[in-house]
Short mmCIF file of C-alpha atoms in Angstrom, two decimals:
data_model
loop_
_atom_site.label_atom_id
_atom_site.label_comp_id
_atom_site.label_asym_id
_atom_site.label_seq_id
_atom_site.Cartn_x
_atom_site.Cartn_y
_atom_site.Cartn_z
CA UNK A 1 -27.44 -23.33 33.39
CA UNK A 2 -25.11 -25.28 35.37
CA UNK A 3 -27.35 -25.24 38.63
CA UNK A 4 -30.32 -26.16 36.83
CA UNK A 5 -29.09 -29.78 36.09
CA UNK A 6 -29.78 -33.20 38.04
CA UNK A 7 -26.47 -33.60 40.21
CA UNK A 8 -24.82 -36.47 38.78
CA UNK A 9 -25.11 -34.40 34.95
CA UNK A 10 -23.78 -31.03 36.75
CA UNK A 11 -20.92 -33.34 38.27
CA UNK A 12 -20.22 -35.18 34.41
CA UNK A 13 -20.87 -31.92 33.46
CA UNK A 14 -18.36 -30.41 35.61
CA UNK A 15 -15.90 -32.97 35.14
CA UNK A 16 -16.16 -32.31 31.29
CA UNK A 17 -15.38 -28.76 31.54
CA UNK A 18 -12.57 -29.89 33.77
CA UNK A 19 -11.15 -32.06 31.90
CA UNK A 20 -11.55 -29.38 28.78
CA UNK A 21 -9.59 -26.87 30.39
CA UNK A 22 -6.59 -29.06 31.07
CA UNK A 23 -6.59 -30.45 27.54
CA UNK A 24 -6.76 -26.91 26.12
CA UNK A 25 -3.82 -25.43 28.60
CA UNK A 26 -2.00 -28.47 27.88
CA UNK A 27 -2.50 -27.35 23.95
CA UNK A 28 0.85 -25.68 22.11
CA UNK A 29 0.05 -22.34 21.22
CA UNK A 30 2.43 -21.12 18.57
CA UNK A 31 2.76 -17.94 17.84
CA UNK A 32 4.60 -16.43 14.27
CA UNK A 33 5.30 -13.22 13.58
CA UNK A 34 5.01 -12.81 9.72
CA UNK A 35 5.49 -10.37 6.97
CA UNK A 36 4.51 -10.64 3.27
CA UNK A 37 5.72 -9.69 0.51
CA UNK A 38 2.45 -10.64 -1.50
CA UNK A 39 0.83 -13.43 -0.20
CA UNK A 40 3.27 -15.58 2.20
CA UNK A 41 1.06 -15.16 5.43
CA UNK A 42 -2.43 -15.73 4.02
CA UNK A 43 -0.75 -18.70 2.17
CA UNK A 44 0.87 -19.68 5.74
CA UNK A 45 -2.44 -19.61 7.53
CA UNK A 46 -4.35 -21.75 4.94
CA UNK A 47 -1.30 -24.49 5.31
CA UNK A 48 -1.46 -23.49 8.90
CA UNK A 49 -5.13 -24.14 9.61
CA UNK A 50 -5.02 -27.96 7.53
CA UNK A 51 -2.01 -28.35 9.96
CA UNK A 52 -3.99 -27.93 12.87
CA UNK A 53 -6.69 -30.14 11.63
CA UNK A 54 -4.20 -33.09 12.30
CA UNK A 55 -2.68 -31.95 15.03
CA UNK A 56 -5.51 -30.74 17.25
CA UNK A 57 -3.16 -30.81 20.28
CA UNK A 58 -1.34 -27.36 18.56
CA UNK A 59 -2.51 -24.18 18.01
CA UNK A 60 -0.67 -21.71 15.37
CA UNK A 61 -1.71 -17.75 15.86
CA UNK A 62 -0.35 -16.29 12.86
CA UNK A 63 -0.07 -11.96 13.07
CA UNK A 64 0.72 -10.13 10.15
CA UNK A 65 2.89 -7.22 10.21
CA UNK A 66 4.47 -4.56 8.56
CA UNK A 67 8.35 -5.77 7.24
CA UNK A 68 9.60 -2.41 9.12
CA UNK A 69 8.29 -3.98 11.98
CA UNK A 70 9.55 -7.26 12.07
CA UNK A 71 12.73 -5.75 11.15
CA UNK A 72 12.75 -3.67 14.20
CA UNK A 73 10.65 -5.35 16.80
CA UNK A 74 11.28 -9.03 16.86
CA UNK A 75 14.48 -8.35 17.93
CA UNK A 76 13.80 -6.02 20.58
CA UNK A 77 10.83 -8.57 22.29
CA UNK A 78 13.37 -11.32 21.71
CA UNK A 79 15.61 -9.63 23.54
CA UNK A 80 13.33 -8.52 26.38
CA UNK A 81 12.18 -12.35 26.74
CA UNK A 82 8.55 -12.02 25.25
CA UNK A 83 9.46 -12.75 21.48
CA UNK A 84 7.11 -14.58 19.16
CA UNK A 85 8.21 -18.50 18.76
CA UNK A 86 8.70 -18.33 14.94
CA UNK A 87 9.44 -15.10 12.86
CA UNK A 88 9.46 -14.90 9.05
CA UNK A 89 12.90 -12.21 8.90
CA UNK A 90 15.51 -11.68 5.91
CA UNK A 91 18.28 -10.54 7.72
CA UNK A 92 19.28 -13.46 9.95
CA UNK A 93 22.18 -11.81 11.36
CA UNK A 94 20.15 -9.82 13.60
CA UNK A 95 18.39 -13.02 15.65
CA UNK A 96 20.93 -15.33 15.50
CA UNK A 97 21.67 -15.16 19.39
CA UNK A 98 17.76 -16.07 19.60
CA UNK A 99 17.47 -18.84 17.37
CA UNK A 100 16.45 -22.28 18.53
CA UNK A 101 18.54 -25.29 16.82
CA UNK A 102 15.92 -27.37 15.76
CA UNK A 103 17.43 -31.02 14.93
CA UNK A 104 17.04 -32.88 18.33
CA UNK A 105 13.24 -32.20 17.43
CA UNK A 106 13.29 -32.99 13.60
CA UNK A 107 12.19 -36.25 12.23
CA UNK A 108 15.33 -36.80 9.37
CA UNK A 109 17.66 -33.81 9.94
CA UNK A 110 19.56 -35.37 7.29
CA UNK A 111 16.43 -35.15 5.05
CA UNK A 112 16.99 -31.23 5.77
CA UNK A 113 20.52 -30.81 5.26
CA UNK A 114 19.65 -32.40 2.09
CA UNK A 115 17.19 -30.60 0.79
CA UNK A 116 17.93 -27.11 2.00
CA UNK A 117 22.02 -27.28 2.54
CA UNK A 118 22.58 -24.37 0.61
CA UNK A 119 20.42 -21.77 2.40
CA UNK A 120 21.07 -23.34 6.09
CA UNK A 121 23.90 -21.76 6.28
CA UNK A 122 22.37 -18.59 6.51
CA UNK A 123 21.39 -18.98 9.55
CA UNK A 124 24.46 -20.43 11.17
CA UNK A 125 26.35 -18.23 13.49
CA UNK A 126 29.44 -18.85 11.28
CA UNK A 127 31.43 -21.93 9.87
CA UNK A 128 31.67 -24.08 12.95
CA UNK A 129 27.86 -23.58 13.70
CA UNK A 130 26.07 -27.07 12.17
CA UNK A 131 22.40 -26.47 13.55
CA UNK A 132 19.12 -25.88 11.59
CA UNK A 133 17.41 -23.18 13.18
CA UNK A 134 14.46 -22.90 10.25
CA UNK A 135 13.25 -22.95 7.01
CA UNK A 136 13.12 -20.32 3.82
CA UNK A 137 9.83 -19.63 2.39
CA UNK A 138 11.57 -18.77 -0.47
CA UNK A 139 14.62 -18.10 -2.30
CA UNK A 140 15.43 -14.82 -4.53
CA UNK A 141 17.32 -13.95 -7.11
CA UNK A 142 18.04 -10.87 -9.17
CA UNK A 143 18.15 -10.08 -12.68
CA UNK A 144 17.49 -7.92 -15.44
CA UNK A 145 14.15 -6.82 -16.00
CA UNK A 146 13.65 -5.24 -19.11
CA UNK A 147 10.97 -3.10 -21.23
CA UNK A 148 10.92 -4.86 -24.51
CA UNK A 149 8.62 -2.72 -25.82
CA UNK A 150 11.24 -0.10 -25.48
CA UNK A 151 13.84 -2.23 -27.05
CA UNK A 152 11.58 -2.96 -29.85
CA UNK A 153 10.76 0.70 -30.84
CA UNK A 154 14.18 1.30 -30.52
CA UNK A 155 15.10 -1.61 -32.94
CA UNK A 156 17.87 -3.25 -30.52
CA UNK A 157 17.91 -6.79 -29.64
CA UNK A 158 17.64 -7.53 -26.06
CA UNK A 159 21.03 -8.75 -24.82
CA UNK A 160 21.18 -13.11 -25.30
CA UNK A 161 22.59 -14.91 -22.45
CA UNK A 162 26.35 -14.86 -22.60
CA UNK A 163 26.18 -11.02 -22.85
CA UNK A 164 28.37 -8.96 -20.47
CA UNK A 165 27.42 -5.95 -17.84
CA UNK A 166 28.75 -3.70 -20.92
CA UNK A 167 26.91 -5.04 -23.28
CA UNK A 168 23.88 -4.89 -21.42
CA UNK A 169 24.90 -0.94 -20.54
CA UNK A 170 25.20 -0.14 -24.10
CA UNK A 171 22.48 -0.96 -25.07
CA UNK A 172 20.25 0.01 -22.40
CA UNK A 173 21.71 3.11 -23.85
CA UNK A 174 21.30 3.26 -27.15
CA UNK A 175 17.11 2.14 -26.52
CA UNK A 176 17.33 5.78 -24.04
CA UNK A 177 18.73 7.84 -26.83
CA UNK A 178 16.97 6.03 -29.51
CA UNK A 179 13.53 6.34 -27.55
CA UNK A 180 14.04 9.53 -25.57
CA UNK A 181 13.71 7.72 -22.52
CA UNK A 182 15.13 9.85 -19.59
CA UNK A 183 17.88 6.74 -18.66
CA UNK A 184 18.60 3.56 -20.22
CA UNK A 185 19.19 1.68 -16.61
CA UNK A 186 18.67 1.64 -12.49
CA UNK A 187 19.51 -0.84 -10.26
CA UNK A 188 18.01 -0.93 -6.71
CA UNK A 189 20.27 0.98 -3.98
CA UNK A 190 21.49 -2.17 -2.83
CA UNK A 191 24.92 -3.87 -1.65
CA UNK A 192 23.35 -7.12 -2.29
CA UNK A 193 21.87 -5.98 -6.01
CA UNK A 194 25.69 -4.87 -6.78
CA UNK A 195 27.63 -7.77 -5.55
CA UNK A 196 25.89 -10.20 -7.69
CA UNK A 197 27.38 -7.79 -11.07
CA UNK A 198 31.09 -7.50 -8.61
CA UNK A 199 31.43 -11.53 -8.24
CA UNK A 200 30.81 -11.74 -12.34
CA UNK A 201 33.76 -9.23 -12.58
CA UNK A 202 35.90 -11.21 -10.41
CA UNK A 203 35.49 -10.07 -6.99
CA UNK A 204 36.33 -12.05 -4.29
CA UNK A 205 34.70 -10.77 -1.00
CA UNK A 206 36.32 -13.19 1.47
CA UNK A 207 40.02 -13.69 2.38
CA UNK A 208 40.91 -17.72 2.23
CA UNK A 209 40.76 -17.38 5.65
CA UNK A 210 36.99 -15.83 5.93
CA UNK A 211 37.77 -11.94 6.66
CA UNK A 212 36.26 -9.87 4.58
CA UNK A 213 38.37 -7.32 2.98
CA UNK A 214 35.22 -6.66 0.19
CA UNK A 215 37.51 -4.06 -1.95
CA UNK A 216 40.02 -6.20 -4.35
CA UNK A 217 40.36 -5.75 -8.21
CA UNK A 218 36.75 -7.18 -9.28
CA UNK A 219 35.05 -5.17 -6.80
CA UNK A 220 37.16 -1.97 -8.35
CA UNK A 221 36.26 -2.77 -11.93
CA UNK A 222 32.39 -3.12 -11.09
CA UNK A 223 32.63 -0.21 -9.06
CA UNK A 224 34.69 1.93 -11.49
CA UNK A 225 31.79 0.74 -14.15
CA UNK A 226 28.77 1.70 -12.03
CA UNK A 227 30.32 5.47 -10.95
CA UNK A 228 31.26 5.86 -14.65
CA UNK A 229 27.18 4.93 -15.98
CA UNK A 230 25.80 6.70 -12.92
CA UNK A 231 27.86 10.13 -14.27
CA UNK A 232 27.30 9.74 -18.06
CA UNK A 233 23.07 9.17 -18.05
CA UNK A 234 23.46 5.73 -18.55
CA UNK A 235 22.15 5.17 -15.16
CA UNK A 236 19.25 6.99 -13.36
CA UNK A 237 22.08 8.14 -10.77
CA UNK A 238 19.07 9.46 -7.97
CA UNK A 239 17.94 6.15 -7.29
CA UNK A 240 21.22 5.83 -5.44
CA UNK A 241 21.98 9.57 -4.48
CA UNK A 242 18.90 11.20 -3.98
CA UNK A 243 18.18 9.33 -1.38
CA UNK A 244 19.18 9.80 2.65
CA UNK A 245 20.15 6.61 3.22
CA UNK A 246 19.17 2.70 3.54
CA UNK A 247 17.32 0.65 0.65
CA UNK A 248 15.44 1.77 -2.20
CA UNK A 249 14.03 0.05 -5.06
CA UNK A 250 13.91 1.68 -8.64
CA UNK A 251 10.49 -0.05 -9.18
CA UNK A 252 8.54 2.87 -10.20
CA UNK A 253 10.85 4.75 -12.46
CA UNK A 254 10.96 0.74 -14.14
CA UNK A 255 6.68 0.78 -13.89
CA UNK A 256 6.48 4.58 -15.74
CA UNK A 257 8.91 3.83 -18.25
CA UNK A 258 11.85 5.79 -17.27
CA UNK A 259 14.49 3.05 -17.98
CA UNK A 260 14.40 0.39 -19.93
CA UNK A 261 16.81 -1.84 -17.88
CA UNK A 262 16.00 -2.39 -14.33
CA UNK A 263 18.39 -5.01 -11.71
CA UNK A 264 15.69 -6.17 -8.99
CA UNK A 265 15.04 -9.86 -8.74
CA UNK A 266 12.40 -12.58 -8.09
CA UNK A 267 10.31 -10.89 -5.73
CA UNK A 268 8.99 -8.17 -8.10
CA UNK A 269 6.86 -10.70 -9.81
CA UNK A 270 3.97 -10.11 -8.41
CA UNK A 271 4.08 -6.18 -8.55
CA UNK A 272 4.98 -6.54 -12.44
CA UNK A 273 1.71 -8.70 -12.71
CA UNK A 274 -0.50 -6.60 -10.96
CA UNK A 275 0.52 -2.56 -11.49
CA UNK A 276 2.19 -2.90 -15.33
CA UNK A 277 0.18 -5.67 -16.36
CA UNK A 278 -0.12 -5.34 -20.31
CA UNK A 279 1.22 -1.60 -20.14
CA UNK A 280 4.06 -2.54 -21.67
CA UNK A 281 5.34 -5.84 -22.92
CA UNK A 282 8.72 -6.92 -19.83
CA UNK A 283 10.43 -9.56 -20.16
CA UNK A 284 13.90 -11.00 -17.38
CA UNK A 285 17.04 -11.38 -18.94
CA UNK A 286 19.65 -13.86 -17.96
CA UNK A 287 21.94 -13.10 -15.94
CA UNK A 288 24.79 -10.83 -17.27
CA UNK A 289 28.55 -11.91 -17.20
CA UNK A 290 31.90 -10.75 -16.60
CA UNK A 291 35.18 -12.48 -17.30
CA UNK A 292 34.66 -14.64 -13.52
CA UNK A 293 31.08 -15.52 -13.85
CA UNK A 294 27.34 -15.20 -14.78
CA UNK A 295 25.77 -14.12 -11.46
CA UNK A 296 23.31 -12.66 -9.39
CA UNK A 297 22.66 -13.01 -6.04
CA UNK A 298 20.19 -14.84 -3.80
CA UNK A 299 18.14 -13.98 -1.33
CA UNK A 300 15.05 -14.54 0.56
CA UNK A 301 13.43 -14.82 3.67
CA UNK A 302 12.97 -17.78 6.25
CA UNK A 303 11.07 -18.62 8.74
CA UNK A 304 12.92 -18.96 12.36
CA UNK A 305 12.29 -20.68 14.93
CA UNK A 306 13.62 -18.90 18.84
CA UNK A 307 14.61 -20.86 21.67
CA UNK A 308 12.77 -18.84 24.08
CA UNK A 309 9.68 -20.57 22.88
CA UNK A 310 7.56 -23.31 25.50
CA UNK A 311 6.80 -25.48 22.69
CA UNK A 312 10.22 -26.54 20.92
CA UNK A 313 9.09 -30.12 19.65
CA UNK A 314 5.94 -28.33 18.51
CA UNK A 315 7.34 -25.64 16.30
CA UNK A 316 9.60 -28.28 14.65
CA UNK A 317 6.71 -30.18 13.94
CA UNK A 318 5.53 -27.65 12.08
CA UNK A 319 8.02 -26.44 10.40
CA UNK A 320 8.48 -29.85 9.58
CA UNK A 321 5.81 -30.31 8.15
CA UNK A 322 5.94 -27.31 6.03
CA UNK A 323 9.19 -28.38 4.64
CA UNK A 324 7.95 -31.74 2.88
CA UNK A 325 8.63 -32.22 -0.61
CA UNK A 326 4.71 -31.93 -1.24
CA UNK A 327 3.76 -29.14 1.29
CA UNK A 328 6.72 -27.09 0.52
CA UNK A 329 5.66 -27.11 -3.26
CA UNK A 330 1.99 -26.34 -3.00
CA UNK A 331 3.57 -23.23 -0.75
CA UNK A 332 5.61 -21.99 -3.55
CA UNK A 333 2.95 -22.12 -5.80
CA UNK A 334 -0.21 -20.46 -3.58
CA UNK A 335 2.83 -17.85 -3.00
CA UNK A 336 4.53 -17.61 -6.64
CA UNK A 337 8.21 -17.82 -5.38
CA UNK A 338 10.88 -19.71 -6.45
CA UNK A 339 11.75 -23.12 -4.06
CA UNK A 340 14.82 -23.14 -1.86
CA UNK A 341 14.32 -26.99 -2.17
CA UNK A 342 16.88 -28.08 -4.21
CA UNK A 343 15.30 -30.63 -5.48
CA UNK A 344 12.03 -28.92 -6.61
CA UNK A 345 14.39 -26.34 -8.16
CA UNK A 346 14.81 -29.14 -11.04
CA UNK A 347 10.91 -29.54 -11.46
CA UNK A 348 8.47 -27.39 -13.07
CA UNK A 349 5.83 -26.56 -10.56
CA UNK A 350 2.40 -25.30 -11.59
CA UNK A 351 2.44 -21.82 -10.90
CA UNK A 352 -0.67 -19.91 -11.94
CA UNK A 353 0.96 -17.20 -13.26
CA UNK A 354 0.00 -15.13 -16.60
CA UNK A 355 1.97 -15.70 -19.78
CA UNK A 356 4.68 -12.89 -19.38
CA UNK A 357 4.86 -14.15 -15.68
CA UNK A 358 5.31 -17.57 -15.95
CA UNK A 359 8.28 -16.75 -18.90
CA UNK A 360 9.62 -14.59 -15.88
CA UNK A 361 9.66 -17.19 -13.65
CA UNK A 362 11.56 -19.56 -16.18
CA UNK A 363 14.03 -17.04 -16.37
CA UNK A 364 14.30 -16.40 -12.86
CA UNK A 365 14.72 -20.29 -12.05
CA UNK A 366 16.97 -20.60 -15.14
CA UNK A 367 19.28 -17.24 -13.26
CA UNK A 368 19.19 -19.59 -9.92
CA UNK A 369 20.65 -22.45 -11.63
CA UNK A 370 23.97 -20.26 -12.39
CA UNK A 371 24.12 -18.54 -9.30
CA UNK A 372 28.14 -19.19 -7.79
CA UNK A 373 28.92 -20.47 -4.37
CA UNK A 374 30.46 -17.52 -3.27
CA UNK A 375 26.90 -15.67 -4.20
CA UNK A 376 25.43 -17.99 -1.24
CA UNK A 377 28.46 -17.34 1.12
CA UNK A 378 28.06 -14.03 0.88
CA UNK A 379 24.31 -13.81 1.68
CA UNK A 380 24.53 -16.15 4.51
CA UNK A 381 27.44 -14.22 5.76
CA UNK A 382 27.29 -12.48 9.26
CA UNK A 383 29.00 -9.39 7.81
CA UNK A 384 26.73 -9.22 4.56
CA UNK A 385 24.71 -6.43 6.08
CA UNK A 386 27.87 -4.18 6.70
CA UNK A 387 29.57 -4.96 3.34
CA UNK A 388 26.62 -4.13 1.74
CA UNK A 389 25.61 -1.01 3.76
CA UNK A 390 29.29 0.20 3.09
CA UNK A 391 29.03 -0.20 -0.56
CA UNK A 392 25.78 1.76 -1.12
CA UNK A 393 26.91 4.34 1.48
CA UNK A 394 30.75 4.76 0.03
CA UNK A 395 29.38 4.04 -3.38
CA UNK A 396 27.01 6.90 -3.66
CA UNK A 397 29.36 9.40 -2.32
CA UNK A 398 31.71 8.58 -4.82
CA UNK A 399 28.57 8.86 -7.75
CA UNK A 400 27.66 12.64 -5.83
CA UNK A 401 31.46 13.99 -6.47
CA UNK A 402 31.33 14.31 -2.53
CA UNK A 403 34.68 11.42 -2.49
CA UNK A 404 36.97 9.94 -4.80
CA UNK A 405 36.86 6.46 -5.42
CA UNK A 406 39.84 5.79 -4.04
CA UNK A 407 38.44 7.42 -0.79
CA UNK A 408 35.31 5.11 -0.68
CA UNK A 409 37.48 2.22 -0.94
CA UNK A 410 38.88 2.94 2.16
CA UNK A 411 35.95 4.11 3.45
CA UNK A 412 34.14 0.64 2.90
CA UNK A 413 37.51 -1.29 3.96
CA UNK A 414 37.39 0.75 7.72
CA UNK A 415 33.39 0.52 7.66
CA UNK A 416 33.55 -3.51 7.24
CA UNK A 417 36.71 -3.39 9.99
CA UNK A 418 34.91 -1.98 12.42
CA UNK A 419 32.13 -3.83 11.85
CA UNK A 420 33.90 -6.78 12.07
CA UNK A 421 36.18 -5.78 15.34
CA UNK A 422 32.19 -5.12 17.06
CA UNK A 423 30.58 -7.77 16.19
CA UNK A 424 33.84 -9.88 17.47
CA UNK A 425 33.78 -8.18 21.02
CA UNK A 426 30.10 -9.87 21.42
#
């Protein structure tokens, strides 16, 4: 087509496509490696694509993945050099040596550290570590999730706020026996899902100097409680022994009505929408006490930003943008998770939710307001991982008969040591 033009429109022509090619390499392409855990990436894209409406000069390729393989990948490519510039992960401890601090490129750091102080931390290599490295698409937290139906044929009240892990244990109980269902409780395998009950009981995790010794009194008494309901049918025990190893959710023994109790957290909401639905009326509990607090634990996932990207001021921009009071709230909303905004935690955002789910939110965002500082330490600690892989690990042994509990306190004291002593050596 080119050769059948007059010369001087070939040479505009020419000079066009010229002049095209160097604005589009001198484009950002951004690329983010994302997972979802219902709708976060779809959401991202639609956020993404208005984004790029304004800022023609950027380009944001968005690829969905599997969580295994974020979990597994990123940090491989990262570490071969060919990483993605953003990732959406949940365990920050594994990219921290990747992460890009984003401040010199922010607009109002302070606006950040402001708005998000309690989850930037998570990110941080440890206490002396000040930079912002990227931004939570939401925050977690776990609770109780019961089957009132259950508790109503069984005639027993759900547990009110104020109620203890042994009050909600009993009577998880007495709705099993009363109702022949096969357990009256299951928590997820999780270190994370039993520190939240630990911390109530009085457990202290850190030394005042920061080393984590994890097994103290509080942790023993939680402990002690959870062997003792896994052994007498309180607890559905193979959620955490029948199982090889690693996580494991209790969702579908919750979903077919084999317990009537289940500890998982905000992130369920969607799968209690969509697969029980009106099966069965569920309601979230507050949190349960113990004599040192009224606790779960939070969680999430973020998205980070890697300094191996060519595009630095770009990805803040974005992520910038995404962050704004406005932006950051229609996100929660398209995505039905809880804001790690702290202020938007005080407001009641619109979520389109149906009637048992929007009472479940409440109740999760009502858990998140009582959530202790040592909850957030913990999470954003670069040791969380092995405390918690310790505990589930020792822990279940202990429930199996295979090792005293005695013996998986020193198990999960060595475990966290050596841990520790490796990670120091890096």
């Amino acid at each position: 087509m080119l050769a059948q033009m007059p010369l001087r429109t070939s040479v505009s022509a020419l000079a066009l496509l010229v002049l095209g090619g160097i604005a589009f390499a001198q484009a950002a392409d951004i690329r983010i490696a994302c997972y979802s855990d219902g709708n976060e990436c779809p959401a991202t894209k639609t956020l993404a694509e208005r984004f790029m409406k304004d800022n023609p000069d950027i380009h944001i390729q968005i690829d969905e993945m599997p969580y295994k393989s974020i979990l597994e990948s990123v940090p491989v490519q990262l570490a071969a050099g060919n990483g993605p510039d953003i990732a959406r992960v949940s365990d920050f401890s594994q990219v921290v040596p990747y992460q890009l601090d984003l401040t010199p490129y922010l607009k109002d750091a302070a606006y950040w550290e402001k708005a998000y102080g309690p989850v930037l931390d998570w990110m941080r290599a440890g206490p002396e570590d000040k930079g912002i490295y990227g931004l939570m698409t939401q925050l977690t937290v776990s609770a109780p999730i019961v089957n009132k139906t259950l508790f109503d044929q069984a005639g027993v009240p759900v547990p009110a706020k104020g109620a203890t892990w042994d009050d909600w244990a009993a009577a998880a109980l007495k709705v099993a026996k009363a109702t022949k269902t096969p357990f009256g409780m299951a928590w997820d395998r999780s270190g994370a899902r039993f520190a939240g009950p630990a911390i109530s009981e009085g457990a202290k995790y850190f030394y005042a100097a920061g080393h984590p010794p994890v097994v103290d009194d509080g942790y023993k008494t939680m402990a002690a409680k959870w062997v003792k309901w896994n052994q007498d049918g309180t607890v559905d025990k193979d959620v955490w022994v029948a199982t090889g190893g690693g996580y494991r959710d209790a969702f579908e023994e919750f979903a077919n009505g084999k317990i009537a109790v289940y500890l998982s957290g905000s992130w369920q909401l969607a799968r209690l929408q969509k697969q029980i639905g009106d099966g069965f009326e569920w309601v979230v509990g507050s949190a349960p006490c113990g004599p040192a607090a009224c606790t779960g634990m939070p969680g999430g996932a973020g998205f980070v930003a890697f300094k191996g990207t060519k595009s630095p001021k770009e990805v803040a921009k974005f992520l910038d943008y995404l962050a704004q009071p406005a932006v950051y709230g229609e996100w929660m909303v398209m995505t039905s998770n809880l804001p790690a905004n702290v202020e938007l935690q005080k407001q009641k955002l619109d979520y389109k939710l149906s009637p048992a789910g929007s009472a479940a939110m409440s109740m999760f965002q009502e858990n998140a307001t009582t959530l202790t500082p040592l909850a957030y330490k913990l999470q954003g600690s670069q040791l969380s991982r092995p405390m918690f892989n310790a505990t589930v690990d020792r822990i279940s042994q202990a429930i199996a008969g295979q090792i005293t509990l005695d013996q998986a306190y020193d198990r999960i004291t060595a475990d966290v040591a050596d841990a520790a002593a490796a990670k120091a050596k890096k």
